[in-house]
């Protein structure tokens, strides 16, 4: 839930997911649409915030998600995006084999580089599952969102990035 938001737009490519969301999560000023994240059906500079948690790894055309996010964000808007760590995920799924629903998995440097090709400002955190989920910067940070965490990026379960033009 995004407290204080004037409006929230959520979309999914799957019609059944949109129907389920409409039936179970409808609220005033919240709308659910069927749309592809590689071709977001909104004008430039339409949103202040875009959230894409554990989505990018499912897309064949994943660079288009990043480009579309930049296009639909207002100046100073923020993309919050996360993805599993390819190195950790391969080890964790060694017996089961690769996830058949993942089109592309990232390591830290590739994810960071892909985001920085589109957004001039990218802040990365590692995300690990402990007794709670912990987001931590991979190194020292001067920002207001920081916590102590494992500085070894290879051990991270997931990566979270905040991306912006400002």
Coordinates of N, CA and C in Angstrom, one line a residue:
X1 N 0.8 -1.2 0.0 CA 0.0 0.0 0.0 C 0.9 1.2 0.0
X2 N 0.6 2.2 -0.8 CA 1.3 3.4 -1.0 C 0.6 4.5 -0.3
X3 N 0.9 4.8 1.0 CA 0.1 5.8 1.7 C 0.4 7.2 1.1
X4 N -0.7 8.0 0.9 CA -0.5 9.3 0.4 C -0.6 9.4 -1.1
X5 N -0.6 8.4 -1.8 CA -0.6 8.4 -3.3 C -2.0 8.9 -3.7
X6 N -1.9 9.9 -4.7 CA -3.2 10.4 -5.2 C -3.9 9.3 -6.1
X7 N -3.1 8.6 -6.8 CA -3.6 7.5 -7.6 C -2.5 6.4 -7.7
X8 N -3.0 5.2 -8.0 CA -2.1 4.1 -8.2 C -2.6 3.3 -9.4
X9 N -1.7 3.0 -10.3 CA -2.0 2.2 -11.5 C -1.1 1.0 -11.5
X10 N -1.8 -0.1 -11.5 CA -1.0 -1.4 -11.6 C -1.4 -2.1 -12.9
X11 N -0.4 -2.8 -13.5 CA -0.7 -3.5 -14.7 C 0.0 -4.8 -14.8
X12 N -0.6 -5.7 -15.5 CA 0.0 -7.0 -15.8 C -0.4 -7.5 -17.2
X13 N 0.4 -8.3 -17.8 CA 0.1 -8.8 -19.1 C -1.0 -9.9 -19.1
X14 N -1.1 -10.5 -17.9 CA -2.1 -11.6 -17.8 C -3.5 -11.1 -17.4
X15 N -4.5 -11.4 -18.3 CA -5.8 -11.0 -18.0 C -6.4 -11.5 -16.7
X16 N -6.1 -12.8 -16.4 CA -6.6 -13.4 -15.2 C -6.0 -12.7 -13.9
X17 N -4.7 -12.3 -14.0 CA -4.1 -11.6 -12.9 C -4.8 -10.2 -12.7
X18 N -5.1 -9.5 -13.8 CA -5.7 -8.2 -13.7 C -7.2 -8.4 -13.1
X19 N -7.9 -9.4 -13.6 CA -9.2 -9.7 -13.0 C -9.2 -10.0 -11.6
X20 N -8.2 -10.8 -11.1 CA -8.1 -11.2 -9.7 C -7.8 -9.9 -8.9
X21 N -6.9 -9.1 -9.4 CA -6.5 -7.9 -8.6 C -7.7 -7.0 -8.5
X22 N -8.5 -6.8 -9.6 CA -9.7 -6.0 -9.5 C -10.7 -6.5 -8.5
X23 N -10.8 -7.8 -8.5 CA -11.8 -8.4 -7.6 C -11.4 -8.3 -6.1
X24 N -10.1 -8.5 -5.9 CA -9.6 -8.6 -4.5 C -8.9 -7.4 -3.9
X25 N -8.5 -6.4 -4.7 CA -7.7 -5.3 -4.2 C -8.2 -4.0 -4.6
X26 N -9.4 -3.9 -5.2 CA -10.0 -2.6 -5.6 C -10.1 -1.6 -4.5
X27 N -9.7 -0.4 -4.7 CA -9.7 0.7 -3.7 C -10.0 2.0 -4.5
X28 N -10.5 3.0 -3.9 CA -10.6 4.3 -4.6 C -9.2 4.7 -5.1
X29 N -9.2 5.3 -6.3 CA -8.0 5.8 -6.9 C -6.9 4.8 -7.2
X30 N -7.4 3.5 -7.3 CA -6.5 2.4 -7.7 C -7.1 1.8 -8.9
X31 N -6.3 1.6 -10.0 CA -6.8 1.0 -11.2 C -5.9 -0.1 -11.6
X32 N -6.5 -1.1 -12.2 CA -5.7 -2.3 -12.7 C -6.0 -2.4 -14.2
X33 N -4.9 -2.5 -14.9 CA -5.0 -2.6 -16.4 C -4.2 -3.7 -16.9
X34 N -4.6 -4.2 -18.1 CA -3.8 -5.2 -18.8 C -2.9 -4.5 -19.7
X35 N -1.6 -4.7 -19.6 CA -0.6 -4.0 -20.4 C 0.7 -4.7 -20.3
X36 N 1.5 -4.5 -21.3 CA 2.9 -5.1 -21.2 C 3.9 -4.0 -20.7
X37 N 4.8 -4.4 -19.9 CA 5.7 -3.4 -19.3 C 6.8 -3.0 -20.3
X38 N 6.9 -3.7 -21.4 CA 7.8 -3.2 -22.5 C 7.3 -2.1 -23.4
X39 N 5.9 -1.9 -23.3 CA 5.2 -0.9 -24.1 C 4.1 -0.3 -23.2
X40 N 4.5 0.5 -22.2 CA 3.6 1.0 -21.2 C 2.7 2.0 -21.9
X41 N 1.3 1.8 -21.8 CA 0.4 2.6 -22.6 C 0.1 4.0 -21.9
X42 N 1.1 4.7 -21.6 CA 0.9 6.1 -20.9 C 1.9 7.0 -21.6
X43 N 1.5 8.3 -21.5 CA 2.3 9.4 -22.1 C 3.6 9.5 -21.3
X44 N 4.6 10.2 -21.9 CA 5.8 10.5 -21.3 C 5.5 11.3 -20.0
X45 N 6.4 11.1 -19.0 CA 6.3 11.8 -17.7 C 4.9 11.7 -17.0
X46 N 4.4 10.5 -17.0 CA 3.1 10.2 -16.4 C 3.1 9.9 -14.9
X47 N 4.2 9.4 -14.4 CA 4.3 8.8 -13.0 C 5.4 9.4 -12.2
X48 N 5.2 9.4 -10.9 CA 6.3 9.8 -9.9 C 7.1 8.6 -9.5
X49 N 6.5 7.5 -9.5 CA 7.1 6.2 -8.9 C 6.7 5.1 -9.8
X50 N 7.6 4.2 -10.1 CA 7.3 2.9 -10.8 C 8.0 1.8 -10.0
X51 N 7.3 0.8 -9.7 CA 7.8 -0.4 -8.9 C 7.8 -1.6 -9.8
X52 N 8.9 -2.3 -9.9 CA 9.0 -3.5 -10.7 C 9.8 -4.5 -9.9
X53 N 9.1 -5.2 -9.0 CA 9.8 -6.2 -8.1 C 9.8 -7.5 -8.7
X54 N 11.0 -8.1 -8.9 CA 11.2 -9.4 -9.4 C 10.3 -9.7 -10.7
X55 N 10.5 -8.8 -11.6 CA 9.8 -8.8 -12.9 C 10.8 -8.9 -14.1
X56 N 11.8 -8.1 -14.0 CA 12.7 -8.0 -15.2 C 13.3 -9.3 -15.7
X57 N 13.6 -10.2 -14.7 CA 14.2 -11.5 -15.1 C 13.2 -12.4 -15.9
X58 N 12.0 -12.1 -16.0 CA 11.0 -12.8 -16.7 C 10.8 -12.3 -18.2
X59 N 11.5 -11.3 -18.5 CA 11.3 -10.6 -19.8 C 12.4 -10.9 -20.8
X60 N 12.0 -11.4 -22.0 CA 13.0 -11.5 -23.1 C 13.5 -10.1 -23.5
X61 N 12.6 -9.2 -23.5 CA 13.0 -7.8 -24.0 C 13.2 -6.9 -22.8
X62 N 14.0 -7.3 -21.8 CA 14.1 -6.6 -20.5 C 14.7 -5.2 -20.7
X63 N 15.5 -4.9 -21.7 CA 16.0 -3.5 -21.8 C 14.8 -2.5 -22.0
X64 N 13.8 -3.0 -22.7 CA 12.6 -2.2 -23.0 C 11.9 -1.8 -21.7
X65 N 11.9 -2.6 -20.7 CA 11.3 -2.2 -19.4 C 12.0 -1.0 -18.8
X66 N 13.3 -1.1 -18.8 CA 14.1 0.0 -18.2 C 13.9 1.3 -19.0
X67 N 13.9 1.2 -20.3 CA 13.7 2.4 -21.2 C 12.3 3.0 -21.0
X68 N 11.3 2.1 -20.9 CA 9.9 2.6 -20.7 C 9.7 3.2 -19.4
X69 N 10.4 2.7 -18.4 CA 10.3 3.2 -17.0 C 10.8 4.7 -17.1
X70 N 11.9 4.9 -17.7 CA 12.5 6.2 -17.8 C 11.5 7.2 -18.5
X71 N 10.9 6.7 -19.6 CA 10.0 7.5 -20.4 C 8.8 7.9 -19.6
X72 N 8.2 7.0 -18.9 CA 6.9 7.4 -18.2 C 7.1 8.0 -16.8
X73 N 8.4 8.1 -16.3 CA 8.6 8.8 -15.1 C 8.8 10.3 -15.3
X74 N 8.2 11.0 -14.4 CA 8.4 12.5 -14.4 C 9.8 12.8 -14.0
X75 N 10.3 14.0 -14.4 CA 11.6 14.4 -13.9 C 11.8 14.2 -12.4
X76 N 12.8 13.5 -12.0 CA 13.0 13.3 -10.6 C 12.2 12.1 -10.1
X77 N 11.4 11.5 -10.9 CA 10.6 10.2 -10.5 C 11.6 9.1 -10.3
X78 N 11.1 8.1 -9.6 CA 12.0 7.0 -9.2 C 11.4 5.6 -9.6
X79 N 12.3 4.8 -10.2 CA 12.0 3.4 -10.5 C 12.6 2.6 -9.3
X80 N 11.8 1.8 -8.6 CA 12.3 0.8 -7.7 C 12.2 -0.5 -8.4
X81 N 13.3 -1.2 -8.6 CA 13.4 -2.4 -9.3 C 14.2 -3.5 -8.6
X82 N 13.8 -4.7 -8.6 CA 14.6 -5.8 -8.0 C 14.6 -7.0 -8.9
X83 N 15.6 -7.8 -8.6 CA 15.8 -9.0 -9.4 C 16.6 -10.0 -8.5
X84 N 16.5 -11.3 -8.8 CA 17.3 -12.3 -8.1 C 18.8 -12.2 -8.5
X85 N 19.7 -12.5 -7.6 CA 21.1 -12.6 -7.9 C 21.4 -13.9 -8.7
X86 N 21.8 -13.8 -9.9 CA 22.1 -15.0 -10.7 C 23.0 -15.9 -10.0
X87 N 24.1 -15.4 -9.4 CA 25.1 -16.3 -8.7 C 24.4 -17.1 -7.6
X88 N 23.7 -16.4 -6.7 CA 23.1 -17.0 -5.6 C 22.0 -18.0 -6.1
X89 N 21.2 -17.5 -7.0 CA 20.0 -18.3 -7.5 C 20.4 -19.6 -8.2
X90 N 21.5 -19.5 -8.9 CA 22.0 -20.8 -9.6 C 22.4 -21.8 -8.6
X91 N 23.0 -21.3 -7.5 CA 23.5 -22.2 -6.4 C 22.2 -22.8 -5.7
X92 N 21.3 -21.9 -5.4 CA 20.1 -22.3 -4.6 C 19.2 -23.3 -5.4
X93 N 19.3 -23.2 -6.7 CA 18.4 -24.0 -7.6 C 19.2 -25.1 -8.2
X94 N 20.4 -25.4 -7.7 CA 21.3 -26.4 -8.3 C 20.6 -27.8 -8.6
X95 N 19.9 -28.3 -7.6 CA 19.2 -29.6 -7.8 C 18.0 -29.5 -8.7
X96 N 17.2 -28.4 -8.6 CA 16.0 -28.2 -9.4 C 16.3 -27.8 -10.8
X97 N 17.4 -27.2 -11.0 CA 17.7 -26.7 -12.4 C 17.3 -25.3 -12.6
X98 N 17.6 -24.7 -13.7 CA 17.2 -23.3 -13.9 C 15.7 -23.1 -13.8
X99 N 15.3 -21.9 -13.4 CA 13.9 -21.5 -13.4 C 13.4 -21.4 -14.8
X100 N 12.4 -22.2 -15.2 CA 11.9 -22.1 -16.6 C 11.2 -20.8 -17.0
X101 N 10.8 -20.0 -16.0 CA 10.1 -18.8 -16.2 C 11.1 -17.6 -16.3
X102 N 12.3 -17.8 -16.0 CA 13.3 -16.7 -16.1 C 13.9 -16.7 -17.5
X103 N 13.8 -15.5 -18.2 CA 14.4 -15.3 -19.5 C 15.8 -14.8 -19.4
X104 N 16.1 -14.0 -18.3 CA 17.5 -13.5 -18.1 C 17.7 -13.2 -16.7
X105 N 18.8 -13.7 -16.1 CA 19.2 -13.4 -14.7 C 20.4 -12.6 -14.7
X106 N 20.6 -11.8 -13.7 CA 21.6 -10.8 -13.6 C 22.5 -11.0 -12.4
X107 N 23.8 -10.7 -12.6 CA 24.7 -10.5 -11.4 C 24.7 -9.0 -11.1
X108 N 25.3 -8.7 -10.0 CA 25.3 -7.3 -9.5 C 25.8 -6.3 -10.6
X109 N 27.0 -6.6 -11.1 CA 27.6 -5.6 -12.1 C 26.7 -5.4 -13.3
X110 N 26.2 -6.5 -13.9 CA 25.4 -6.4 -15.1 C 24.1 -5.6 -14.8
X111 N 23.4 -5.9 -13.7 CA 22.2 -5.2 -13.3 C 22.5 -3.7 -13.2
X112 N 23.5 -3.4 -12.4 CA 23.9 -2.0 -12.2 C 24.3 -1.3 -13.5
X113 N 25.0 -1.9 -14.3 CA 25.4 -1.4 -15.6 C 24.2 -1.1 -16.5
X114 N 23.3 -2.1 -16.6 CA 22.1 -2.0 -17.4 C 21.2 -0.8 -17.0
X115 N 21.1 -0.6 -15.7 CA 20.3 0.5 -15.2 C 21.0 1.8 -15.4
X116 N 22.3 1.9 -15.3 CA 23.1 3.1 -15.4 C 23.2 3.5 -16.9
X117 N 22.9 2.6 -17.8 CA 22.9 3.0 -19.3 C 21.7 3.9 -19.6
X118 N 20.6 3.8 -18.7 CA 19.4 4.5 -18.9 C 19.2 5.6 -17.9
X119 N 19.5 5.4 -16.7 CA 19.3 6.3 -15.6 C 20.7 6.9 -15.1
X120 N 20.8 8.2 -15.0 CA 22.1 8.8 -14.5 C 22.3 8.5 -13.0
X121 N 21.2 8.3 -12.3 CA 21.4 8.1 -10.8 C 20.8 6.7 -10.4
X122 N 21.6 5.8 -10.0 CA 21.2 4.5 -9.6 C 21.8 4.2 -8.2
X123 N 21.0 3.7 -7.3 CA 21.5 3.4 -5.9 C 21.1 1.9 -5.7
X124 N 22.1 1.1 -5.5 CA 21.9 -0.4 -5.3 C 22.0 -0.8 -3.9
X125 N 21.1 -1.8 -3.6 CA 21.2 -2.5 -2.3 C 21.2 -4.0 -2.5
X126 N 21.7 -4.8 -1.6 CA 21.6 -6.2 -1.6 C 20.4 -6.5 -0.8
X127 N 19.7 -7.6 -1.1 CA 18.5 -8.1 -0.3 C 18.7 -9.5 0.0
X128 N 18.7 -9.8 1.3 CA 18.9 -11.2 1.8 C 17.7 -11.6 2.7
X129 N 17.3 -12.8 2.6 CA 16.3 -13.3 3.4 C 16.9 -13.9 4.7
X130 N 16.5 -13.3 5.8 CA 16.9 -13.8 7.1 C 15.7 -14.1 7.9
X131 N 15.6 -13.7 9.1 CA 14.4 -13.8 9.9 C 13.4 -12.7 9.4
X132 N 14.0 -11.7 8.7 CA 13.2 -10.7 8.0 C 14.0 -10.4 6.8
X133 N 13.4 -9.7 5.9 CA 14.1 -9.3 4.6 C 15.0 -8.1 5.0
X134 N 16.2 -8.1 4.6 CA 17.2 -7.0 4.9 C 17.7 -6.4 3.6
X135 N 17.5 -5.1 3.4 CA 18.1 -4.4 2.3 C 19.4 -3.7 2.8
X136 N 20.5 -3.9 2.1 CA 21.7 -3.3 2.6 C 22.6 -2.8 1.4
X137 N 23.3 -1.7 1.6 CA 24.1 -1.3 0.5 C 25.3 -2.2 0.4
X138 N 25.9 -2.4 -0.8 CA 27.0 -3.3 -0.9 C 28.3 -2.7 -0.4
X139 N 28.3 -1.5 0.0 CA 29.5 -0.8 0.6 C 29.0 0.4 1.4
X140 N 30.0 1.2 1.9 CA 29.6 2.3 2.7 C 28.7 3.3 1.9
X141 N 27.7 3.9 2.7 CA 26.7 4.8 2.1 C 26.6 6.0 2.9
X142 N 26.3 7.1 2.2 CA 26.0 8.4 2.9 C 24.5 8.7 2.9
X143 N 23.7 7.9 2.3 CA 22.3 8.1 2.1 C 21.5 7.9 3.4
X144 N 20.2 8.2 3.4 CA 19.4 8.0 4.5 C 18.8 6.6 4.6
X145 N 18.9 5.9 3.5 CA 18.4 4.5 3.6 C 19.6 3.6 3.5
X146 N 20.0 3.1 4.7 CA 21.1 2.2 4.8 C 21.1 1.4 6.0
X147 N 21.7 0.2 5.9 CA 21.8 -0.7 7.1 C 23.0 -1.5 6.9
X148 N 23.5 -2.1 8.0 CA 24.6 -3.0 7.9 C 24.2 -4.3 7.2
X149 N 25.0 -4.7 6.3 CA 24.7 -6.0 5.6 C 25.9 -6.6 5.2
X150 N 25.8 -7.8 4.5 CA 26.9 -8.5 4.0 C 27.4 -7.7 2.8
X151 N 28.7 -7.3 2.8 CA 29.2 -6.5 1.7 C 29.5 -7.3 0.5
X152 N 29.5 -8.7 0.6 CA 29.8 -9.5 -0.5 C 28.6 -9.7 -1.4
X153 N 28.6 -9.0 -2.5 CA 27.5 -9.0 -3.4 C 27.1 -10.3 -3.9
X154 N 28.1 -11.2 -4.1 CA 27.8 -12.6 -4.6 C 26.9 -13.4 -3.6
X155 N 26.9 -13.0 -2.3 CA 26.1 -13.8 -1.4 C 24.7 -13.2 -1.3
X156 N 24.4 -12.1 -2.0 CA 23.0 -11.5 -1.9 C 22.0 -12.5 -2.6
X157 N 20.8 -12.5 -2.0 CA 19.7 -13.3 -2.6 C 19.2 -12.5 -3.8
X158 N 19.0 -11.2 -3.6 CA 18.4 -10.4 -4.6 C 19.1 -9.0 -4.6
X159 N 18.8 -8.2 -5.6 CA 19.3 -6.9 -5.7 C 18.1 -5.9 -5.8
X160 N 18.2 -4.8 -5.2 CA 17.2 -3.7 -5.3 C 17.9 -2.5 -5.7
X161 N 17.3 -1.8 -6.7 CA 17.9 -0.5 -7.1 C 16.8 0.6 -7.1
X162 N 17.2 1.8 -6.8 CA 16.4 3.0 -6.9 C 17.1 3.8 -8.0
X163 N 16.3 4.1 -9.1 CA 16.9 4.7 -10.3 C 16.1 6.0 -10.5
X164 N 16.8 7.1 -10.9 CA 16.2 8.4 -11.2 C 17.0 9.2 -12.1
X165 N 16.4 10.2 -12.7 CA 17.1 11.1 -13.5 C 17.7 12.3 -12.7
X166 N 17.3 12.4 -11.5 CA 17.8 13.5 -10.6 C 18.2 13.0 -9.3

